[in-house]
Amino acid sequence: MASAFPKLPGFVPTQEIDKPNFRKVSSNKQDKNREINFLPNKEYPVPRKQPIQIPPQSGMFNPDYMSTTHAMHLPKNANNDSEELYQPSWVKMDRHVLRFNGYFKEAVVESALENYRIRKINIFYYLEDHSLSITEPKQENSGVPQGAFLKRQKVLKADNSKTFILPEDFRINQDIIIFGKTIRLYDCDQYTREFYELQGIPQESSFVPQSDSFETKTMTKFIPQKDTVMKDYLEHKLGGGKVTSQKQFLENDRKVLKFYVFSDIEYILHYYLADDTIEIKEINSANSGRVPFPMMLRRQKLPRKFSLNQPGQTYAEDFIRPQDIQYGQPLIIYNRKFLINGCDQFTRQFYFDKFNVDFPLGGQEEFIQQERSNIIIPPHNGIGDEQDSLGYIYRLQPKPPKKDFFKWVDNQVNLRFLAMFNTNKPEDKDRVFVITFFLNDDSLLVYEPTVRNSGIPDGKFLEKRKYKNVNNNNEFFTPGDLIVGNEAQINGWKFQLLDCDEFTKKWYSENFK
């Protein structure tokens, strides 16, 4: 915006009042007046020289690719001592940097958490050209922009001397003013200390700056204690989890200690050695007058001491072990006493082998109610599997019959036989069949090979399933019922077994001697 005042001496409000003349000065003379730019930088003795580093010039993905240093342009046969005499200051002081740590206070308004913020910064002073840069380490959720605080540049002193800041102006436990910021220095690195000791002005010892409310309340991370019991419970509830010791599980799987205990009535206590868990079952009997309830205590690890902790506190991982269960001694389970009256034979042998303790037998056994059934099983109608059909008789919602998994895995073997109809019908006398017996589930499959111009469709003759042998009390077929030369009646069809393959002969010679 143009000024309304005339550009005459005495009418310009921004002019210097004590200025005697207003002649223009040439740019060449102005450059000569700036003597500070032409003064050579002061050289300092350094504690140690920088090693000669020649960056690799091969590989474009190298971060130093095509970068240069002063060492790359040194003469090959030059003497280092004579070379230093003629080196300029910006070469001698190259890569020599002083590092200081400081802080300054910054007022914070309209905040109930803090009144001021202590901002810690790092000051880098470059001896090459007496420039400096300032960086501020980033803090999480600080709310202020952090990182590069001041770009590398020369900074004038705050005393209006029109001179730049020099290394002598940095003293630990003293203030330095940079662009209006009063910064208190509290530490420096080892190289900086060695530099000042070489100059004869050693730095003071470092100190820890005071902390503000933001650092004490916000930056202090709360480390919660892990509730391993709750974590293990949630993992098992989701179908995962593992025992503490895999070896313990493999050695003691399906090994259970059984104790007979008494509190107000008789109970049975089971201790699972695989994962050190305990469950308590009620002994229900007929006409006892009590409502039958299956479990007094569900399966879980039992702590020695029971207490209700505050939310967030962890439970003690001190659980009851087998050596804590003793005959005649009360066992405290959630502030309820259970008296140990005896155990079973397996538990007695376990205590004798491991602890050399003779644990007495005894106790009331669990009442087993006899099942009374008036179910009349009808004969199988031949549709589907008989074991599958029996599920509709015993249960309202049938379950699929259980298969012998180990037999199915260990006997992936098939026996094949060549058979013909044992009949006098001329159209069936020449029909040939292949009977396959599956050892993994004792099922049979009858297949009729293709015969050209026979007029009879080929393929599967009898579906694969278990068939009963009417000549052996309606028992299911076994390999012993299929002997070459004998007759086998399968599903009402009479087959004469003529031959078998080589594997079947070898299998019969090894298993039927």
Coordinates of N, CA and C in Angstrom, one line a residue, residues 33-239:
N33 N 31.2 -2.5 3.2 CA 30.9 -2.1 4.6 C 30.5 -3.3 5.4
R34 N 30.0 -4.4 4.7 CA 29.7 -5.6 5.5 C 31.0 -6.4 5.7
E35 N 31.8 -5.9 6.5 CA 33.1 -6.6 6.7 C 33.0 -8.0 7.3
I36 N 31.9 -8.2 8.1 CA 31.8 -9.5 8.8 C 31.7 -10.6 7.8
N37 N 31.2 -10.4 6.6 CA 31.1 -11.4 5.6 C 32.5 -11.8 5.0
F38 N 33.4 -10.8 5.1 CA 34.7 -11.0 4.4 C 35.8 -11.4 5.4
L39 N 35.5 -11.4 6.7 CA 36.4 -11.8 7.7 C 36.6 -13.3 7.6
P40 N 37.8 -13.8 7.7 CA 38.0 -15.3 7.7 C 37.5 -15.9 9.0
N41 N 36.9 -17.1 8.9 CA 36.5 -17.8 10.1 C 37.6 -18.2 11.0
K42 N 37.4 -18.1 12.3 CA 38.4 -18.5 13.2 C 38.6 -20.0 13.2
E43 N 39.9 -20.4 13.3 CA 40.2 -21.8 13.3 C 40.5 -22.2 14.7
Y44 N 40.1 -23.5 15.0 CA 40.3 -24.0 16.4 C 41.0 -25.3 16.3
P45 N 41.8 -25.6 17.3 CA 42.4 -26.9 17.4 C 41.3 -27.9 17.7
V46 N 41.3 -29.0 17.0 CA 40.2 -30.0 17.2 C 40.8 -31.2 17.9
P47 N 40.1 -31.9 18.7 CA 40.6 -33.1 19.5 C 41.1 -34.2 18.6
R48 N 40.4 -34.5 17.6 CA 40.8 -35.6 16.7 C 40.3 -35.2 15.2
K49 N 41.0 -35.7 14.3 CA 40.7 -35.5 12.9 C 39.6 -36.4 12.4
Q50 N 38.9 -35.9 11.4 CA 37.9 -36.8 10.8 C 38.6 -37.8 9.9
P51 N 38.2 -39.0 9.9 CA 38.8 -40.0 9.0 C 38.5 -39.7 7.5
I52 N 39.4 -40.1 6.7 CA 39.2 -39.8 5.2 C 38.1 -40.8 4.7
Q53 N 37.1 -40.3 4.2 CA 35.9 -41.2 3.8 C 35.7 -40.9 2.3
I54 N 35.9 -41.9 1.5 CA 35.7 -41.8 0.1 C 34.4 -42.7 -0.2
P55 N 33.3 -42.0 -0.5 CA 32.1 -42.8 -0.7 C 32.2 -43.7 -1.9
P56 N 31.6 -44.8 -1.9 CA 31.6 -45.7 -3.1 C 30.8 -45.1 -4.3
Q57 N 31.4 -45.2 -5.5 CA 30.8 -44.6 -6.6 C 30.1 -45.7 -7.5
S58 N 29.9 -46.9 -7.0 CA 29.3 -47.9 -7.8 C 28.0 -48.3 -7.2
G59 N 27.0 -48.5 -8.0 CA 25.7 -48.9 -7.5 C 24.8 -47.7 -7.3
M60 N 23.9 -47.5 -8.1 CA 23.0 -46.3 -8.1 C 22.1 -46.4 -6.9
F61 N 21.9 -47.6 -6.3 CA 21.0 -47.7 -5.1 C 21.7 -47.4 -3.8
N62 N 23.0 -47.2 -3.9 CA 23.8 -46.8 -2.7 C 23.4 -45.4 -2.3
P63 N 23.1 -45.1 -0.9 CA 22.7 -43.8 -0.5 C 23.8 -42.7 -0.8
D64 N 25.1 -43.1 -0.9 CA 26.2 -42.2 -1.1 C 26.6 -42.2 -2.6
Y65 N 25.7 -42.7 -3.4 CA 26.1 -42.7 -4.9 C 26.3 -41.3 -5.4
M66 N 27.4 -41.1 -6.1 CA 27.7 -39.8 -6.8 C 27.9 -38.7 -5.8
S67 N 28.1 -39.0 -4.5 CA 28.4 -37.9 -3.5 C 29.9 -37.7 -3.5
T68 N 30.4 -36.5 -3.1 CA 31.8 -36.2 -3.1 C 32.2 -35.6 -1.7
T69 N 33.4 -35.7 -1.4 CA 34.0 -35.1 -0.2 C 35.4 -34.5 -0.6
H70 N 35.9 -33.7 0.3 CA 37.2 -33.1 0.1 C 38.3 -34.1 -0.1
A71 N 38.2 -35.2 0.6 CA 39.2 -36.2 0.5 C 39.4 -36.9 -0.8
M72 N 38.3 -36.8 -1.6 CA 38.4 -37.4 -3.0 C 39.3 -36.6 -3.9
H73 N 39.5 -35.3 -3.7 CA 40.3 -34.5 -4.6 C 41.7 -34.2 -4.0
L74 N 42.1 -34.9 -3.0 CA 43.5 -34.7 -2.5 C 44.5 -35.3 -3.5
P75 N 45.7 -34.7 -3.6 CA 46.8 -35.3 -4.4 C 47.2 -36.7 -3.8
K76 N 47.6 -37.6 -4.7 CA 47.9 -38.9 -4.3 C 49.1 -39.0 -3.5
N77 N 50.2 -38.2 -3.8 CA 51.5 -38.3 -3.2 C 51.8 -37.0 -2.3
A78 N 50.7 -36.4 -1.8 CA 50.9 -35.2 -1.0 C 51.1 -35.5 0.4
N79 N 52.0 -34.7 1.1 CA 52.2 -34.9 2.6 C 51.0 -34.2 3.3
N80 N 50.5 -35.0 4.3 CA 49.4 -34.5 5.0 C 49.7 -33.2 5.8
D81 N 50.9 -33.2 6.5 CA 51.3 -32.1 7.3 C 51.4 -30.8 6.5
S82 N 52.1 -30.9 5.3 CA 52.3 -29.7 4.5 C 50.9 -29.3 3.8
E83 N 50.1 -30.3 3.6 CA 48.8 -30.0 3.0 C 47.9 -29.2 3.9
E84 N 48.0 -29.5 5.2 CA 47.2 -28.7 6.2 C 47.6 -27.3 6.3
L85 N 48.8 -26.9 6.0 CA 49.2 -25.6 6.1 C 48.6 -24.7 5.1
Y86 N 48.2 -25.2 4.0 CA 47.6 -24.4 3.0 C 46.1 -24.7 2.8
Q87 N 45.5 -25.4 3.7 CA 44.1 -25.7 3.6 C 43.3 -24.5 4.2
P88 N 42.2 -24.1 3.6 CA 41.4 -23.1 4.2 C 40.7 -23.6 5.4
S89 N 40.1 -22.7 6.2 CA 39.4 -23.0 7.4 C 38.2 -23.9 7.2
W90 N 37.5 -23.7 6.1 CA 36.3 -24.4 5.8 C 36.6 -25.9 5.4
V91 N 37.9 -26.2 5.1 CA 38.3 -27.5 4.8 C 38.8 -28.2 6.1
K92 N 39.6 -27.4 6.9 CA 40.1 -28.0 8.2 C 38.9 -28.3 9.1
M93 N 38.0 -27.4 9.2 CA 36.8 -27.6 10.1 C 35.7 -28.4 9.5
D94 N 35.9 -29.0 8.4 CA 34.8 -29.7 7.8 C 34.4 -30.9 8.6
R95 N 33.1 -31.1 8.8 CA 32.5 -32.2 9.6 C 32.9 -32.2 11.0
H96 N 33.3 -31.1 11.6 CA 33.5 -30.9 13.0 C 32.3 -30.1 13.6
V97 N 31.5 -30.8 14.3 CA 30.2 -30.2 14.8 C 30.1 -30.4 16.3
L98 N 29.8 -29.3 17.0 CA 29.5 -29.3 18.5 C 28.0 -29.5 18.7
R99 N 27.7 -30.4 19.7 CA 26.3 -30.7 20.0 C 26.0 -30.4 21.4
F100 N 25.0 -29.6 21.6 CA 24.5 -29.2 23.0 C 23.0 -29.6 23.1
N101 N 22.6 -29.9 24.3 CA 21.2 -30.2 24.7 C 20.8 -29.0 25.6
G102 N 19.6 -28.5 25.2 CA 19.1 -27.4 26.0 C 17.6 -27.4 26.1
Y103 N 17.0 -26.5 26.8 CA 15.6 -26.4 26.9 C 15.2 -24.9 27.1
F104 N 13.9 -24.6 26.8 CA 13.3 -23.3 27.2 C 11.9 -23.5 27.6
K105 N 11.4 -22.6 28.3 CA 10.0 -22.7 28.8 C 9.1 -21.9 27.9
E106 N 7.9 -22.5 27.7 CA 6.9 -21.9 26.8 C 5.6 -21.9 27.5
A107 N 5.0 -20.7 27.6 CA 3.7 -20.6 28.3 C 2.6 -21.3 27.6
V108 N 1.7 -21.9 28.4 CA 0.5 -22.6 27.8 C -0.7 -22.0 28.5
V109 N -1.6 -21.5 27.7 CA -2.8 -20.8 28.2 C -4.0 -21.7 27.9
E110 N -5.0 -21.5 28.7 CA -6.3 -22.2 28.6 C -6.1 -23.7 28.6
S111 N -5.4 -24.2 29.6 CA -5.2 -25.6 29.8 C -5.2 -25.9 31.2
A112 N -6.1 -26.9 31.6 CA -6.2 -27.2 33.0 C -5.1 -28.2 33.4
L113 N -4.4 -28.7 32.4 CA -3.3 -29.7 32.7 C -2.0 -29.1 33.1
E114 N -1.7 -27.9 32.4 CA -0.4 -27.3 32.6 C -0.4 -25.8 32.4
N115 N 0.5 -25.1 33.0 CA 0.7 -23.7 32.8 C 1.8 -23.4 31.8
Y116 N 2.8 -24.2 31.8 CA 4.0 -24.0 30.9 C 4.4 -25.4 30.4
R117 N 5.2 -25.3 29.3 CA 5.7 -26.5 28.7 C 7.2 -26.4 28.6
I118 N 8.0 -27.4 29.0 CA 9.4 -27.4 28.8 C 9.8 -28.1 27.6
R119 N 10.3 -27.4 26.6 CA 10.6 -27.9 25.3 C 12.1 -28.2 25.2
K120 N 12.5 -29.4 25.0 CA 13.9 -29.8 24.9 C 14.3 -29.8 23.5
I121 N 15.5 -29.3 23.2 CA 16.0 -29.1 21.9 C 17.5 -29.6 21.8
N122 N 18.0 -29.8 20.6 CA 19.4 -30.2 20.3 C 19.9 -29.1 19.4
I123 N 21.1 -28.5 19.8 CA 21.8 -27.5 19.1 C 23.0 -28.0 18.5
F124 N 23.2 -27.9 17.1 CA 24.3 -28.3 16.4 C 25.1 -27.1 15.9
Y125 N 26.3 -26.9 16.3 CA 27.2 -25.8 15.9 C 28.2 -26.3 15.0
Y126 N 28.3 -25.8 13.8 CA 29.2 -26.2 12.7 C 30.4 -25.3 12.7
L127 N 31.6 -25.8 13.1 CA 32.8 -25.1 13.1 C 33.3 -24.6 11.7
E128 N 32.7 -25.3 10.7 CA 33.2 -25.0 9.3 C 32.9 -23.5 8.9
D129 N 31.7 -23.1 9.2 CA 31.2 -21.7 8.9 C 30.6 -21.0 10.0
H130 N 30.7 -21.5 11.3 CA 30.1 -20.8 12.4 C 28.6 -20.7 12.3
S131 N 27.9 -21.7 11.7 CA 26.5 -21.7 11.6 C 26.0 -22.7 12.6
L132 N 24.7 -22.6 12.8 CA 24.1 -23.6 13.8 C 22.7 -23.9 13.3
S133 N 22.2 -25.1 13.8 CA 20.9 -25.6 13.5 C 20.3 -26.1 14.8
I134 N 19.0 -26.1 14.9 CA 18.3 -26.6 16.1 C 17.2 -27.6 15.7
T135 N 17.2 -28.7 16.4 CA 16.1 -29.7 16.2 C 15.5 -30.0 17.5
E136 N 14.2 -30.4 17.4 CA 13.4 -30.7 18.6 C 13.0 -32.2 18.5
P137 N 13.3 -33.1 19.4 CA 12.8 -34.5 19.3 C 11.3 -34.5 19.4
K138 N 10.8 -35.4 18.6 CA 9.3 -35.5 18.5 C 8.8 -36.3 19.7
Q139 N 7.7 -35.8 20.3 CA 7.0 -36.4 21.4 C 5.6 -36.8 20.9
E140 N 5.1 -38.0 21.4 CA 3.8 -38.5 21.0 C 2.7 -37.6 21.6
N141 N 1.8 -37.2 20.8 CA 0.6 -36.4 21.3 C 1.0 -35.1 22.0
S142 N 2.1 -34.5 21.5 CA 2.5 -33.2 22.2 C 1.7 -32.1 21.8
G143 N 1.0 -32.1 20.6 CA 0.2 -31.0 20.2 C 0.9 -29.8 19.6
V144 N 2.2 -29.9 19.5 CA 3.0 -28.8 18.8 C 3.8 -29.4 17.7
P145 N 4.0 -28.6 16.6 CA 4.9 -29.1 15.6 C 6.3 -29.2 16.0
Q146 N 6.9 -30.4 15.8 CA 8.3 -30.7 16.3 C 9.1 -31.2 15.1
G147 N 10.4 -31.2 15.3 CA 11.3 -31.7 14.3 C 12.4 -30.6 14.1
A148 N 12.5 -30.1 12.8 CA 13.4 -29.0 12.5 C 12.9 -27.7 13.2
F149 N 13.6 -27.2 14.2 CA 13.2 -26.0 14.9 C 13.8 -24.8 14.3
L150 N 15.1 -24.9 13.8 CA 15.8 -23.7 13.2 C 16.7 -24.3 12.1
K151 N 16.6 -23.8 10.9 CA 17.4 -24.3 9.8 C 18.8 -23.8 10.0
R152 N 19.8 -24.5 9.4 CA 21.2 -24.1 9.5 C 21.4 -22.7 8.9
Q153 N 22.0 -21.8 9.8 CA 22.3 -20.5 9.4 C 23.1 -19.8 10.5
K154 N 23.7 -18.7 10.2 CA 24.5 -17.9 11.1 C 23.5 -17.1 11.9
V155 N 23.7 -17.0 13.3 CA 22.8 -16.3 14.2 C 23.6 -15.2 14.8
L156 N 23.1 -13.9 14.8 CA 23.7 -12.8 15.5 C 23.4 -12.9 17.0
K157 N 24.4 -12.3 17.7 CA 24.2 -12.3 19.2 C 23.1 -11.3 19.6
A158 N 22.6 -11.4 20.8 CA 21.4 -10.6 21.2 C 21.9 -9.3 21.9
D159 N 23.2 -9.0 21.9 CA 23.7 -7.8 22.6 C 23.9 -6.7 21.6
N160 N 23.4 -6.7 20.4 CA 23.5 -5.7 19.4 C 24.9 -5.4 19.0
S161 N 25.8 -6.4 19.2 CA 27.2 -6.2 18.8 C 27.4 -6.5 17.3
K162 N 26.3 -7.0 16.6 CA 26.3 -7.3 15.2 C 27.4 -8.3 14.8
T163 N 27.7 -9.2 15.8 CA 28.6 -10.3 15.5 C 27.8 -11.6 15.7
F164 N 28.4 -12.6 15.0 CA 27.7 -13.9 15.1 C 28.1 -14.7 16.4
I165 N 27.2 -15.6 16.7 CA 27.5 -16.5 17.9 C 28.7 -17.4 17.6
L166 N 29.6 -17.4 18.6 CA 30.8 -18.2 18.5 C 30.8 -19.4 19.5
P167 N 31.7 -20.3 19.4 CA 31.7 -21.4 20.3 C 31.9 -21.0 21.8
E168 N 32.6 -19.8 22.0 CA 32.8 -19.4 23.4 C 31.5 -19.0 24.1
D169 N 30.4 -18.8 23.3 CA 29.2 -18.3 23.9 C 28.3 -19.5 24.4
F170 N 28.7 -20.7 24.2 CA 28.0 -21.9 24.7 C 28.6 -22.4 25.9
R171 N 27.9 -22.2 27.1 CA 28.4 -22.7 28.3 C 27.2 -23.5 29.0
I172 N 27.5 -24.7 29.5 CA 26.5 -25.5 30.2 C 26.1 -24.8 31.5
N173 N 24.8 -24.9 31.8 CA 24.2 -24.3 33.0 C 24.2 -22.8 32.9
Q174 N 24.2 -22.3 31.6 CA 24.1 -20.9 31.4 C 23.1 -20.7 30.2
D175 N 22.6 -19.5 30.1 CA 21.6 -19.2 29.1 C 22.2 -18.6 27.9
I176 N 21.6 -18.9 26.7 CA 22.0 -18.3 25.4 C 20.7 -17.9 24.7
I177 N 20.7 -16.7 24.1 CA 19.5 -16.2 23.5 C 19.7 -16.3 22.0
I178 N 18.8 -17.0 21.4 CA 18.8 -17.3 19.9 C 17.4 -16.8 19.4
F179 N 17.4 -15.7 18.6 CA 16.2 -15.2 18.1 C 15.1 -15.0 19.1
G180 N 15.4 -14.4 20.2 CA 14.5 -14.1 21.3 C 14.2 -15.3 22.2
K181 N 14.6 -16.5 21.9 CA 14.4 -17.6 22.8 C 15.6 -17.8 23.8
T182 N 15.2 -17.7 25.1 CA 16.3 -17.9 26.1 C 16.4 -19.4 26.4
I183 N 17.5 -20.0 26.0 CA 17.7 -21.4 26.0 C 18.8 -21.7 27.1
R184 N 18.4 -22.6 28.0 CA 19.4 -23.1 29.1 C 20.0 -24.4 28.6
L185 N 21.4 -24.4 28.6 CA 22.1 -25.6 28.1 C 22.3 -26.5 29.4
Y186 N 22.1 -27.8 29.2 CA 22.2 -28.7 30.3 C 23.1 -29.9 30.0
D187 N 23.5 -30.1 28.8 CA 24.4 -31.2 28.5 C 25.0 -31.1 27.1
C188 N 26.1 -31.8 26.8 CA 26.7 -31.9 25.5 C 27.3 -33.3 25.3
D189 N 27.8 -33.6 24.1 CA 28.3 -34.9 23.9 C 29.8 -34.9 24.3
Q190 N 30.4 -36.1 24.1 CA 31.8 -36.3 24.5 C 32.8 -35.6 23.7
Y191 N 32.6 -35.5 22.4 CA 33.4 -34.8 21.5 C 33.5 -33.3 21.8
T192 N 32.3 -32.7 22.1 CA 32.2 -31.3 22.5 C 33.0 -31.0 23.8
R193 N 33.0 -31.9 24.7 CA 33.7 -31.7 26.0 C 35.2 -31.8 25.7
E194 N 35.6 -32.7 24.8 CA 37.1 -32.8 24.5 C 37.5 -31.5 23.7
F195 N 36.6 -31.0 22.9 CA 37.0 -29.7 22.2 C 37.2 -28.6 23.1
Y196 N 36.3 -28.4 24.1 CA 36.5 -27.3 25.0 C 37.6 -27.5 26.0
E197 N 38.0 -28.7 26.3 CA 39.1 -28.9 27.2 C 40.4 -28.6 26.4
L198 N 40.4 -28.8 25.1 CA 41.6 -28.5 24.3 C 41.7 -27.0 24.2
Q199 N 40.6 -26.2 24.3 CA 40.7 -24.8 24.2 C 41.0 -24.2 25.6
G200 N 41.0 -25.0 26.6 CA 41.4 -24.5 28.0 C 40.2 -23.9 28.7
I201 N 39.0 -24.2 28.2 CA 37.7 -23.7 28.9 C 36.8 -24.9 29.0
P202 N 37.1 -25.8 29.9 CA 36.2 -27.0 30.0 C 34.8 -26.7 30.4
Q203 N 33.9 -27.5 30.0 CA 32.5 -27.3 30.3 C 32.1 -27.9 31.7
E204 N 31.1 -27.3 32.3 CA 30.6 -27.8 33.6 C 29.9 -29.2 33.4
S205 N 29.7 -29.9 34.5 CA 29.1 -31.2 34.4 C 27.6 -31.0 34.1
S206 N 27.1 -31.9 33.4 CA 25.7 -31.9 33.0 C 24.7 -32.1 34.1
F207 N 23.5 -31.7 33.9 CA 22.4 -31.9 34.9 C 21.1 -32.3 34.3
V208 N 20.2 -32.8 35.0 CA 18.9 -33.3 34.5 C 17.9 -32.1 34.6
P209 N 17.3 -31.7 33.5 CA 16.4 -30.6 33.6 C 15.1 -31.0 34.3
Q210 N 14.4 -30.0 34.8 CA 13.2 -30.2 35.5 C 12.1 -30.7 34.5
S211 N 11.2 -31.4 35.0 CA 10.1 -31.9 34.1 C 8.8 -31.1 34.3
D212 N 8.0 -31.1 33.3 CA 6.7 -30.3 33.4 C 5.6 -31.3 33.6
S213 N 4.4 -30.7 33.7 CA 3.2 -31.5 34.0 C 2.9 -32.5 32.8
F214 N 3.2 -32.0 31.6 CA 2.9 -32.9 30.4 C 3.7 -34.1 30.4
E215 N 5.0 -34.0 30.8 CA 5.9 -35.1 30.8 C 5.5 -36.1 31.9
T216 N 5.2 -35.6 33.1 CA 4.9 -36.5 34.3 C 3.6 -37.1 34.2
K217 N 2.6 -36.5 33.6 CA 1.2 -37.1 33.6 C 0.9 -37.7 32.2
T218 N 1.4 -37.2 31.2 CA 1.0 -37.7 29.8 C 2.0 -38.7 29.3
M219 N 3.3 -38.3 29.4 CA 4.4 -39.2 28.8 C 4.7 -40.4 29.6
T220 N 4.4 -40.4 30.9 CA 4.6 -41.6 31.7 C 3.6 -42.6 31.4
K221 N 4.1 -43.7 30.7 CA 3.2 -44.7 30.3 C 2.8 -45.7 31.4
F222 N 1.5 -46.0 31.5 CA 1.0 -46.9 32.5 C 1.2 -48.4 31.9
I223 N 1.9 -49.1 32.7 CA 2.2 -50.5 32.3 C 1.3 -51.4 33.1
P224 N 0.2 -51.9 32.5 CA -0.7 -52.7 33.3 C -0.1 -54.1 33.6
Q225 N -0.5 -54.7 34.7 CA -0.1 -56.0 35.0 C -1.0 -57.0 34.2
K226 N -0.3 -58.0 33.7 CA -1.1 -59.0 32.9 C -1.7 -60.0 33.8
D227 N -3.0 -60.2 33.5 CA -3.8 -61.2 34.2 C -3.7 -62.5 33.4
T228 N -2.7 -63.3 33.7 CA -2.5 -64.5 33.0 C -3.6 -65.5 33.1
V229 N -4.3 -65.5 34.3 CA -5.4 -66.5 34.5 C -6.6 -66.1 33.6
M230 N -6.9 -64.8 33.5 CA -8.0 -64.4 32.6 C -7.6 -64.6 31.2
K231 N -6.3 -64.3 30.8 CA -5.9 -64.5 29.4 C -6.1 -66.0 29.0
D232 N -5.6 -66.9 29.9 CA -5.7 -68.3 29.6 C -7.2 -68.8 29.5
Y233 N -8.1 -68.2 30.4 CA -9.5 -68.5 30.3 C -10.1 -68.1 29.0
L234 N -9.8 -66.8 28.6 CA -10.4 -66.3 27.3 C -9.9 -67.1 26.1
E235 N -8.6 -67.5 26.2 CA -8.1 -68.3 25.0 C -8.8 -69.7 24.9
H236 N -9.0 -70.3 26.1 CA -9.7 -71.6 26.1 C -11.1 -71.5 25.7
K237 N -11.7 -70.3 26.1 CA -13.1 -70.1 25.7 C -13.3 -69.9 24.2
L238 N -12.3 -69.4 23.6 CA -12.4 -69.2 22.1 C -11.9 -70.4 21.4
G239 N -11.5 -71.5 22.1 CA -11.1 -72.7 21.4 C -9.6 -72.8 21.3

